[in-house]
PDB file of N, CA, C and O in Angstrom:
ATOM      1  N   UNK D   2     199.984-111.449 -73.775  1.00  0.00           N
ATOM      2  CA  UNK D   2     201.429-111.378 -73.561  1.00  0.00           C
ATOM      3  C   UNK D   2     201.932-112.746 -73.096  1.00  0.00           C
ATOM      4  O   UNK D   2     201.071-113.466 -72.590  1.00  0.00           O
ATOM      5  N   UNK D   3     202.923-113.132 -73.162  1.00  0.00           N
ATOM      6  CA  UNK D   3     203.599-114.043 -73.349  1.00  0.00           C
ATOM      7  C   UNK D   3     205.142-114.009 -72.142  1.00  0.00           C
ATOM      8  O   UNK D   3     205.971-113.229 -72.612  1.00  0.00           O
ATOM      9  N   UNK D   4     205.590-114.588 -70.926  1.00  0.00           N
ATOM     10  CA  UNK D   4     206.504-114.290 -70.177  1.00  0.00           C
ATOM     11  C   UNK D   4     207.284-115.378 -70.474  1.00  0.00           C
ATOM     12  O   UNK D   4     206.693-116.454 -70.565  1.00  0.00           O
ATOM     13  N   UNK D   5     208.731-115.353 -70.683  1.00  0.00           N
ATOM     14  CA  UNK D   5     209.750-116.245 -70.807  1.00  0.00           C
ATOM     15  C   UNK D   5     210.953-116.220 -69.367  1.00  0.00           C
ATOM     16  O   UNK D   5     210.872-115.282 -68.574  1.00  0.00           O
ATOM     17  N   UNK D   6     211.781-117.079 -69.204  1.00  0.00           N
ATOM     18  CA  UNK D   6     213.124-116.766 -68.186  1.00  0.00           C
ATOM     19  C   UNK D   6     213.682-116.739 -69.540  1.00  0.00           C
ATOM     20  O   UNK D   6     214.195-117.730 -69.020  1.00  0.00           O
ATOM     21  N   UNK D   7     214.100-116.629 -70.710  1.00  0.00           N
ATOM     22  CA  UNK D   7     215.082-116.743 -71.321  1.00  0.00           C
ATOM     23  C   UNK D   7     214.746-115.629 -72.667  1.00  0.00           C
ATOM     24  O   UNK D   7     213.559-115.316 -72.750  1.00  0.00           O
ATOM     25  N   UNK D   8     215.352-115.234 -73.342  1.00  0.00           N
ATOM     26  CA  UNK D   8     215.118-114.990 -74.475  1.00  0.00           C
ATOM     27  C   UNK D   8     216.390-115.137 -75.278  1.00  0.00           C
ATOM     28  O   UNK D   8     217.520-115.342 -74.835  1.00  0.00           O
ATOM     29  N   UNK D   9     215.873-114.946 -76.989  1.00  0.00           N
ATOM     30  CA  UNK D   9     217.655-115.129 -77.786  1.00  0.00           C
ATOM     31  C   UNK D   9     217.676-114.506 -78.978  1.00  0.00           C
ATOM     32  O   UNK D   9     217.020-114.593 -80.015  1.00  0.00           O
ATOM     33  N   UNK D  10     218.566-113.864 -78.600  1.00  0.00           N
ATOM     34  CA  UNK D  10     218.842-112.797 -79.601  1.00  0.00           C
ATOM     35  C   UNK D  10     219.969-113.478 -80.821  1.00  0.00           C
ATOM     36  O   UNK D  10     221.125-113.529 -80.402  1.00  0.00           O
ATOM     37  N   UNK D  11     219.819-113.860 -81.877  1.00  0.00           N
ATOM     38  CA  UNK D  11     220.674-114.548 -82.372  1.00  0.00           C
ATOM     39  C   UNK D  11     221.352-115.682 -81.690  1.00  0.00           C
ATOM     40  O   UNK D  11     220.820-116.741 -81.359  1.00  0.00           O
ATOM     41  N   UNK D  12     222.683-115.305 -81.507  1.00  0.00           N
ATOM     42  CA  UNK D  12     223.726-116.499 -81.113  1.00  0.00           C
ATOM     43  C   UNK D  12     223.439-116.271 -79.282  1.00  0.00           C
ATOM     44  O   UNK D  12     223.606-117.232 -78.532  1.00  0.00           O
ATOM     45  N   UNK D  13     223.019-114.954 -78.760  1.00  0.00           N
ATOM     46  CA  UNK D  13     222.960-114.602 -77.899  1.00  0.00           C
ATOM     47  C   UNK D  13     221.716-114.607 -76.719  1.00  0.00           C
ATOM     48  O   UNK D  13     220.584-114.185 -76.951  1.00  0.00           O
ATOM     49  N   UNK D  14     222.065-115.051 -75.686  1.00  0.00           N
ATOM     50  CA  UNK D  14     220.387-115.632 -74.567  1.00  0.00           C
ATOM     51  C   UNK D  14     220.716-114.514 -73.396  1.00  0.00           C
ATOM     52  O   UNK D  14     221.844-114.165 -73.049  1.00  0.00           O
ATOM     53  N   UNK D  15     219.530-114.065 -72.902  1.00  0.00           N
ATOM     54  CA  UNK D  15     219.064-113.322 -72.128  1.00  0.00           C
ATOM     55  C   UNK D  15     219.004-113.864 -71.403  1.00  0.00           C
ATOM     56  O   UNK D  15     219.197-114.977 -71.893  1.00  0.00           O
ATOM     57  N   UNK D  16     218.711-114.113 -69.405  1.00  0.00           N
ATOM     58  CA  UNK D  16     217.841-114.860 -69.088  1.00  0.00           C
ATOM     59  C   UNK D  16     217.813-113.841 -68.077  1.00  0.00           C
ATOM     60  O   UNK D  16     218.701-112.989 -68.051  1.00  0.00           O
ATOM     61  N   UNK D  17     216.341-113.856 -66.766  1.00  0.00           N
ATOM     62  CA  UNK D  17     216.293-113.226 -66.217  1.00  0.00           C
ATOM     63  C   UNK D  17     217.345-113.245 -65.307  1.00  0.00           C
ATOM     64  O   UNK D  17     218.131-114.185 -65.423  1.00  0.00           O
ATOM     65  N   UNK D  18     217.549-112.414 -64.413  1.00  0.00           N
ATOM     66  CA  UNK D  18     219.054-112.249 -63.298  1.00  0.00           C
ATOM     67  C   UNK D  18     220.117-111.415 -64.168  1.00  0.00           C
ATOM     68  O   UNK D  18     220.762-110.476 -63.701  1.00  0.00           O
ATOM     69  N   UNK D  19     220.234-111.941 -65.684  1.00  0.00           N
ATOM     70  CA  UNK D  19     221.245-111.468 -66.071  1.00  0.00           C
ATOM     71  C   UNK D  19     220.918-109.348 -66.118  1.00  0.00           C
ATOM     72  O   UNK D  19     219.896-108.666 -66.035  1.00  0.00           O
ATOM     73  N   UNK D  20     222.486-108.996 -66.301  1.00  0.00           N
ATOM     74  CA  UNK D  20     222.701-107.092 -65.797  1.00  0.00           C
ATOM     75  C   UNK D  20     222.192-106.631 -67.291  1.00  0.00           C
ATOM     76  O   UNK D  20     221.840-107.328 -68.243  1.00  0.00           O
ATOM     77  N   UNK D  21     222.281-105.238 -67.154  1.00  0.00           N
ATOM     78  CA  UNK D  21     221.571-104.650 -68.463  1.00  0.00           C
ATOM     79  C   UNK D  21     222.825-104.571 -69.293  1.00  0.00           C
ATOM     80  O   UNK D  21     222.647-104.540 -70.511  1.00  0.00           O
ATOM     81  N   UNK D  22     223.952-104.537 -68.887  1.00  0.00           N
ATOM     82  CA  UNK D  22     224.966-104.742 -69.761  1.00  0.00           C
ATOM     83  C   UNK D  22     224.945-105.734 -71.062  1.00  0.00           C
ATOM     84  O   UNK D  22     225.068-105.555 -72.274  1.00  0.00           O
ATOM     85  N   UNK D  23     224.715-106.931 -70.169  1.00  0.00           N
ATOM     86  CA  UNK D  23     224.761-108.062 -71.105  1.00  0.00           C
ATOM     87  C   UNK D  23     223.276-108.274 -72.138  1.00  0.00           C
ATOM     88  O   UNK D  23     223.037-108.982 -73.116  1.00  0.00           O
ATOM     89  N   UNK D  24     222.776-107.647 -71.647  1.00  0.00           N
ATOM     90  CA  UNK D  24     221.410-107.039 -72.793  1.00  0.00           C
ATOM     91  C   UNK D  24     221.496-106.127 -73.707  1.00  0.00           C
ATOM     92  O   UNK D  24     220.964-106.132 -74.817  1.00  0.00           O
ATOM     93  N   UNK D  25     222.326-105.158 -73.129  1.00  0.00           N
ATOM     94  CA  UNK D  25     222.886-103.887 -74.522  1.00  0.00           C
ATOM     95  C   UNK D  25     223.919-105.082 -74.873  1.00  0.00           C
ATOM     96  O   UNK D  25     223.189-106.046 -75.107  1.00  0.00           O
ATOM     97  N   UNK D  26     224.845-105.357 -74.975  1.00  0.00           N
ATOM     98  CA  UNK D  26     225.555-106.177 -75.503  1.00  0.00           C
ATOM     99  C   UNK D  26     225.447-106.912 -76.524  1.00  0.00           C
ATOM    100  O   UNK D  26     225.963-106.648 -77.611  1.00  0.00           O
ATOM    101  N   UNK D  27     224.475-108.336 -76.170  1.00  0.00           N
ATOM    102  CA  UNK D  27     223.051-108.704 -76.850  1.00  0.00           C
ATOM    103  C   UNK D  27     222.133-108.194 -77.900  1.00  0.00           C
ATOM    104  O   UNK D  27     221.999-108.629 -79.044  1.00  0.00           O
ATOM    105  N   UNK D  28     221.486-107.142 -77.294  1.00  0.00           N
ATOM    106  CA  UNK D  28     220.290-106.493 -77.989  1.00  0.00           C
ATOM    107  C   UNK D  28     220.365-105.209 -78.598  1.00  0.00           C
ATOM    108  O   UNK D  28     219.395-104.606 -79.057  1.00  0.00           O
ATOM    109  N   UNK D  29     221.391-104.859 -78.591  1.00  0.00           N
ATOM    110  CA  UNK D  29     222.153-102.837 -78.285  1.00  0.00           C
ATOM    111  C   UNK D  29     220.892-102.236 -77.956  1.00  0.00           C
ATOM    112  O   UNK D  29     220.046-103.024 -77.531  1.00  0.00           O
ATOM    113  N   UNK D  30     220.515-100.847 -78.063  1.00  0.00           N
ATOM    114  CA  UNK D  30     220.049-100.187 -77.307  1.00  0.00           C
ATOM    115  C   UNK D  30     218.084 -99.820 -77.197  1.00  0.00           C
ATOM    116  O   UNK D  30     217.748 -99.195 -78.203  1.00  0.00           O
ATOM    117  N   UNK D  31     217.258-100.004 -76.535  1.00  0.00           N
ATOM    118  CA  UNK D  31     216.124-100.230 -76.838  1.00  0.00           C
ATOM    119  C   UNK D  31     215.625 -99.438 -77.466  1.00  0.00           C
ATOM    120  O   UNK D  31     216.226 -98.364 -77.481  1.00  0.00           O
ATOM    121  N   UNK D  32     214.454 -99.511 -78.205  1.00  0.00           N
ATOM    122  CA  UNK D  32     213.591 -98.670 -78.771  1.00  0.00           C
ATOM    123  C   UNK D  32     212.920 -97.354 -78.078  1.00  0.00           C
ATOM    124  O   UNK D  32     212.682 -96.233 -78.527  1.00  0.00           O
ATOM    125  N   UNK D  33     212.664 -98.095 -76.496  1.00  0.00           N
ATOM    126  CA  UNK D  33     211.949 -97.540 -75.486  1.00  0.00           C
ATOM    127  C   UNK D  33     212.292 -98.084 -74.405  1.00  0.00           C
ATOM    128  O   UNK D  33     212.442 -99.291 -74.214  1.00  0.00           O
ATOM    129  N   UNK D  34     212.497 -96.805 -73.287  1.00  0.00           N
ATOM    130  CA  UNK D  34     212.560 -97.386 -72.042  1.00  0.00           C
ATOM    131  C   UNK D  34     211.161 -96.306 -71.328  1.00  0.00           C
ATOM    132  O   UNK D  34     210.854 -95.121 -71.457  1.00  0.00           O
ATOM    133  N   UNK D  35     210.636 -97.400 -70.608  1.00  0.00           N
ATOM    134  CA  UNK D  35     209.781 -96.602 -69.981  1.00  0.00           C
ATOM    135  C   UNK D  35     209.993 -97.128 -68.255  1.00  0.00           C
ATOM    136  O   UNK D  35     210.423 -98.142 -67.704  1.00  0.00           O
ATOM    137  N   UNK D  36     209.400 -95.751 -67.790  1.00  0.00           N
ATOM    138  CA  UNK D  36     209.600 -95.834 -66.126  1.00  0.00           C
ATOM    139  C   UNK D  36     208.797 -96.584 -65.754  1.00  0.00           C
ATOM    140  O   UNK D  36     208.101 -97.032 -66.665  1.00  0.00           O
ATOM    141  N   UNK D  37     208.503 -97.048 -64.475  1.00  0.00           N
ATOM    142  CA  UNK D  37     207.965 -97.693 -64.385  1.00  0.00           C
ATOM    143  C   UNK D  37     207.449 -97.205 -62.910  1.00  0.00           C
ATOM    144  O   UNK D  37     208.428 -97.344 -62.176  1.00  0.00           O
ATOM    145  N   UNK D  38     206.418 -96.726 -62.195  1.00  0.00           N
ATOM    146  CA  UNK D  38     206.093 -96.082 -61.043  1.00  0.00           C
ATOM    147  C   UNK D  38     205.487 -96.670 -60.001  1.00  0.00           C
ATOM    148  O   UNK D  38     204.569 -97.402 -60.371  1.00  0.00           O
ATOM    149  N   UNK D  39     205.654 -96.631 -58.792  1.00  0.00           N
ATOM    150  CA  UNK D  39     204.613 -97.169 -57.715  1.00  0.00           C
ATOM    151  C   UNK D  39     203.063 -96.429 -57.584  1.00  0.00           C
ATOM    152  O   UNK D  39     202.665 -95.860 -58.600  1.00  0.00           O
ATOM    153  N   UNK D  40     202.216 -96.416 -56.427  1.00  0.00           N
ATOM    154  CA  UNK D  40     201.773 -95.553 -56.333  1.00  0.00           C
ATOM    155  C   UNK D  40     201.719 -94.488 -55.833  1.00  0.00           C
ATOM    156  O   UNK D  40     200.761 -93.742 -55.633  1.00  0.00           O
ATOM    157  N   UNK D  41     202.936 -94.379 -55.583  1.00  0.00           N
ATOM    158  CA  UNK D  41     203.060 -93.207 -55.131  1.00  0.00           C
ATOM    159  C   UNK D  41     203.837 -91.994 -56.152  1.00  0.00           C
ATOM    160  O   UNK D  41     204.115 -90.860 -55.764  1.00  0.00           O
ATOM    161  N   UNK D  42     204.072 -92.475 -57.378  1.00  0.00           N
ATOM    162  CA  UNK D  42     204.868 -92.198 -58.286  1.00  0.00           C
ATOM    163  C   UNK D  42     206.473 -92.029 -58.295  1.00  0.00           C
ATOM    164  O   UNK D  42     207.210 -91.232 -58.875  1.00  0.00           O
ATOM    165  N   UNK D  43     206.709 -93.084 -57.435  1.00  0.00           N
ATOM    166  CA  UNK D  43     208.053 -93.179 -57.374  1.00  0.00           C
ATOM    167  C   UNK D  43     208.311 -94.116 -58.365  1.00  0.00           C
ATOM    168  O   UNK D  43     207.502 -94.976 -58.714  1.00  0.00           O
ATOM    169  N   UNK D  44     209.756 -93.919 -58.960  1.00  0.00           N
ATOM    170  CA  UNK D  44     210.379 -95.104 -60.258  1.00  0.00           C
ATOM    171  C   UNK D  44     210.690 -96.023 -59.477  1.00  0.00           C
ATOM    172  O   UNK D  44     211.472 -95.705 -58.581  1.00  0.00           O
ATOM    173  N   UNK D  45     210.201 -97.486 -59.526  1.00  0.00           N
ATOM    174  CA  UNK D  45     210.623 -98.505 -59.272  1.00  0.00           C
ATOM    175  C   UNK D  45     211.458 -99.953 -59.779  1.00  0.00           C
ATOM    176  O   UNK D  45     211.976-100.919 -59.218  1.00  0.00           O
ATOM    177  N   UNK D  46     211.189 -99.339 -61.589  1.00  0.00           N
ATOM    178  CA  UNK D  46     211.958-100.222 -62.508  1.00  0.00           C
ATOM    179  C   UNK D  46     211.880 -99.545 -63.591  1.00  0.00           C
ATOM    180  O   UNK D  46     211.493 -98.376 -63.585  1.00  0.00           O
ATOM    181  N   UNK D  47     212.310-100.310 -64.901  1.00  0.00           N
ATOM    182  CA  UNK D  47     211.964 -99.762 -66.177  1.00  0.00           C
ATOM    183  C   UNK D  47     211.827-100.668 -66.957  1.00  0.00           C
ATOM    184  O   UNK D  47     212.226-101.804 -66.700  1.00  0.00           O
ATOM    185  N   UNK D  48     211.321-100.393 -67.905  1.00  0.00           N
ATOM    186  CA  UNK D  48     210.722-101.782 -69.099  1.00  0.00           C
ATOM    187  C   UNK D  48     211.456-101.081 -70.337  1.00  0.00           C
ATOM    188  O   UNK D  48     211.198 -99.938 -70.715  1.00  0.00           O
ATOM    189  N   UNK D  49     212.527-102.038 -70.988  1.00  0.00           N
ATOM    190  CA  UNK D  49     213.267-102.060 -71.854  1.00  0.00           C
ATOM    191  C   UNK D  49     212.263-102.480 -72.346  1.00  0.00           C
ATOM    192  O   UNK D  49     211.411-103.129 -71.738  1.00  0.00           O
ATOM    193  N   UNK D  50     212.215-102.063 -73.896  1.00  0.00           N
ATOM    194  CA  UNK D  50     211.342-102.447 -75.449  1.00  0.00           C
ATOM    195  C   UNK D  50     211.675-102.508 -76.250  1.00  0.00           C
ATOM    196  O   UNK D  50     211.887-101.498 -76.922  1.00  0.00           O
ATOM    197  N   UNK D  51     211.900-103.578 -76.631  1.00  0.00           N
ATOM    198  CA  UNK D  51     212.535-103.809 -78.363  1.00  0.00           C
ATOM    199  C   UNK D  51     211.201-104.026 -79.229  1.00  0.00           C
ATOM    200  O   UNK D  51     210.061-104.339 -78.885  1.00  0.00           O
ATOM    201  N   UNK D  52     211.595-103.829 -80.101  1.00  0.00           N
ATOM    202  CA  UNK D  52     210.694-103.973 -81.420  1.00  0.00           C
ATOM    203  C   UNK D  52     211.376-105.170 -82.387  1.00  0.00           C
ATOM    204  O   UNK D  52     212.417-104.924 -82.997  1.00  0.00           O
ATOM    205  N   UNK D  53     210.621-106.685 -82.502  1.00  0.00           N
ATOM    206  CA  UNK D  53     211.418-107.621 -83.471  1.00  0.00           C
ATOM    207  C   UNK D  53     210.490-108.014 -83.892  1.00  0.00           C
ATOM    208  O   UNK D  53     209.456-108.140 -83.235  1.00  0.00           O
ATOM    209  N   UNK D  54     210.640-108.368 -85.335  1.00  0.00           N
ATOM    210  CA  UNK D  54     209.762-109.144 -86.217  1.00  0.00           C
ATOM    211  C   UNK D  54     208.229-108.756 -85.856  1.00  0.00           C
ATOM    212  O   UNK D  54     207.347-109.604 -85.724  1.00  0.00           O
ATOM    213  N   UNK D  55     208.050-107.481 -85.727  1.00  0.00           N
ATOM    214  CA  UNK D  55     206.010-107.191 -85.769  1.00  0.00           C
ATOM    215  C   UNK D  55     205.598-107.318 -84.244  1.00  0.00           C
ATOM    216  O   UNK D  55     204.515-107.057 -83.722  1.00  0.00           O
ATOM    217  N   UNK D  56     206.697-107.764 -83.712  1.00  0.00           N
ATOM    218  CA  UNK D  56     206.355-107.899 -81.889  1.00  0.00           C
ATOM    219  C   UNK D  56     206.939-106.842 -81.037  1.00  0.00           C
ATOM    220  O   UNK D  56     207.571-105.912 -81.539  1.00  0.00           O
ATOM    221  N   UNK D  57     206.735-106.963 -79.670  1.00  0.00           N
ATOM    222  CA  UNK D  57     207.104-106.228 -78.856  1.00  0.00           C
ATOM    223  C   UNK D  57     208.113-106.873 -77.783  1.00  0.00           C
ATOM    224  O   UNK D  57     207.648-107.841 -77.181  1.00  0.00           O
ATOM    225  N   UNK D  58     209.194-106.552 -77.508  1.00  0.00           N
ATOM    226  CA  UNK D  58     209.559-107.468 -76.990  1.00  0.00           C
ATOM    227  C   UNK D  58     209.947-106.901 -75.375  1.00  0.00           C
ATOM    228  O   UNK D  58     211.005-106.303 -75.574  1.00  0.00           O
ATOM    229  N   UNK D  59     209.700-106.806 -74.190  1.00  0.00           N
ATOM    230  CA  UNK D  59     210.195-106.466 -73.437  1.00  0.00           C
ATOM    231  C   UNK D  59     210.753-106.901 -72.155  1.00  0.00           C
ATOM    232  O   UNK D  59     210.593-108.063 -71.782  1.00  0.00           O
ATOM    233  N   UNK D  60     211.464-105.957 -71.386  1.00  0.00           N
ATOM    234  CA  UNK D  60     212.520-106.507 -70.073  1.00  0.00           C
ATOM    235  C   UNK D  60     212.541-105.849 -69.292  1.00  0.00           C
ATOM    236  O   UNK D  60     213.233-104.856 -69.512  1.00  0.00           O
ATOM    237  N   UNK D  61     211.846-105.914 -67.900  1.00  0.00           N
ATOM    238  CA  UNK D  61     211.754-105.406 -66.830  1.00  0.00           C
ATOM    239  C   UNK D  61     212.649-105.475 -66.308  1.00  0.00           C
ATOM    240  O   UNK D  61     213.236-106.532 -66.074  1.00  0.00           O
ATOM    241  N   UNK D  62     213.117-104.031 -65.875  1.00  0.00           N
ATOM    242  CA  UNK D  62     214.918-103.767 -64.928  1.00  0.00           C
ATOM    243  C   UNK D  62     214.307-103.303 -64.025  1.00  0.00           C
ATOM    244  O   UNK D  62     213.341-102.540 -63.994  1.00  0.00           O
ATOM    245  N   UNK D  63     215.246-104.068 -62.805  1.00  0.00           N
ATOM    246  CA  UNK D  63     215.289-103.258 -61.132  1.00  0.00           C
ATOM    247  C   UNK D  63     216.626-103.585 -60.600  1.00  0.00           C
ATOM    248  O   UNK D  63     217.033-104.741 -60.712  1.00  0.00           O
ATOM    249  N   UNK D  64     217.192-102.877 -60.155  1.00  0.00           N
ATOM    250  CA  UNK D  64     218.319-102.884 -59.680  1.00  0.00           C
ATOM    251  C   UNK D  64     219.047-103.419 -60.731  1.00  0.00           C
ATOM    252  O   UNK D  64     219.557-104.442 -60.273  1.00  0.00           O
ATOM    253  N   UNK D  65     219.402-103.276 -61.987  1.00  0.00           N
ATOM    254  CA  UNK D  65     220.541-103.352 -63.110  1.00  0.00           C
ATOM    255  C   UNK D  65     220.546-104.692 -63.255  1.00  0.00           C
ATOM    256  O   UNK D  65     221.584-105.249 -63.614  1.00  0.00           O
ATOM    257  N   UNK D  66     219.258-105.495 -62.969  1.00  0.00           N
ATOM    258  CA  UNK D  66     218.926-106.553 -63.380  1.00  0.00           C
ATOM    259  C   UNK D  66     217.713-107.337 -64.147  1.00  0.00           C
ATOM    260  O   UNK D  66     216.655-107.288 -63.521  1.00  0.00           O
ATOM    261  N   UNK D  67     217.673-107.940 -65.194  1.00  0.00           N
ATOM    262  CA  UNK D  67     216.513-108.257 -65.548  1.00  0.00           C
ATOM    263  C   UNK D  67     215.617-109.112 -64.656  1.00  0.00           C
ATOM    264  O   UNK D  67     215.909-109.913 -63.768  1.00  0.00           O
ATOM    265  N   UNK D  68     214.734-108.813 -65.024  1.00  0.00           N
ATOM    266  CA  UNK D  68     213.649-109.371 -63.848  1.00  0.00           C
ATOM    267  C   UNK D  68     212.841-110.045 -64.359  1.00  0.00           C
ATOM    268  O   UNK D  68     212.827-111.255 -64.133  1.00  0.00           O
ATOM    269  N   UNK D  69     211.779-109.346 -65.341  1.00  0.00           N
ATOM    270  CA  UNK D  69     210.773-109.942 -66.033  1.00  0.00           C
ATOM    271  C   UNK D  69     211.264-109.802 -67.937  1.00  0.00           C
ATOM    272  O   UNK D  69     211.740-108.829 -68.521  1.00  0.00           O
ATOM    273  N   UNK D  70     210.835-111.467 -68.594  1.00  0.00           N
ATOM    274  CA  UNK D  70     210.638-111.060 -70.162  1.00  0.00           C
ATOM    275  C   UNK D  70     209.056-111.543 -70.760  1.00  0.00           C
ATOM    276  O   UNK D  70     208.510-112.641 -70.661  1.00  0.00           O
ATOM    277  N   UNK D  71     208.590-110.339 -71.378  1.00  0.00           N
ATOM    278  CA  UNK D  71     207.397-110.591 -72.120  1.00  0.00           C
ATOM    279  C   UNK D  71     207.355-110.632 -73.269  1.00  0.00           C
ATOM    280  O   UNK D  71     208.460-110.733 -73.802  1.00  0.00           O
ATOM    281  N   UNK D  72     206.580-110.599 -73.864  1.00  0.00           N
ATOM    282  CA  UNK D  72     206.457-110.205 -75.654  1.00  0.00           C
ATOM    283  C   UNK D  72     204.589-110.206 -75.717  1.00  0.00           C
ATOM    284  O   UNK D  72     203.662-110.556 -74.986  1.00  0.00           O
ATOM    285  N   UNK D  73     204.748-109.688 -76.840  1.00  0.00           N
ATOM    286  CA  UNK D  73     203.671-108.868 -76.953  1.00  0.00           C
ATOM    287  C   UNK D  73     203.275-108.624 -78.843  1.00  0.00           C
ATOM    288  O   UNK D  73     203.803-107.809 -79.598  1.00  0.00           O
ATOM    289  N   UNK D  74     202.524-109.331 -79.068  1.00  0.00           N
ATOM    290  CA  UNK D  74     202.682-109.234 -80.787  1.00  0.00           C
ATOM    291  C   UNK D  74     200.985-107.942 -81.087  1.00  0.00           C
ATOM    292  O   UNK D  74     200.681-107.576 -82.222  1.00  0.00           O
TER     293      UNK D  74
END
């Protein structure tokens, strides 16, 4: 896997900090959201997943903010 601060969706850049708004906006709506749990199984974030070009592309949300970007081919 692969971690970026930025990603770009066409004309359009992600970067971490930015709200999930401006990612649906951006990216419209993910393929997959998955929870994301402590150990105690509490939700602590969620990992937005896009699917582009044969890759995986994803965005860790906590508090209605991006946090982490990976990709994943």
């Amino acid at each position: 896997a692969w971690a970026f601060d930025t990603y770009r969706f066409d004309a359009r850049v992600i970067a971490v900090g930015d709200s999930t708004g401006k990612l649906v906006q951006a990216a419209g709506q993910p393929a997959r959201i998955v929870q994301l749990e402590n150990e105690y199984g509490a939700v602590v974030a969620e990992r937005w997943e896009y699917d582009i070009d044969g890759k995986t592309v994803g965005f860790t949300i906590r508090g209605g903010k991006v946090e982490r970007i990976d990709e994943n081919r």
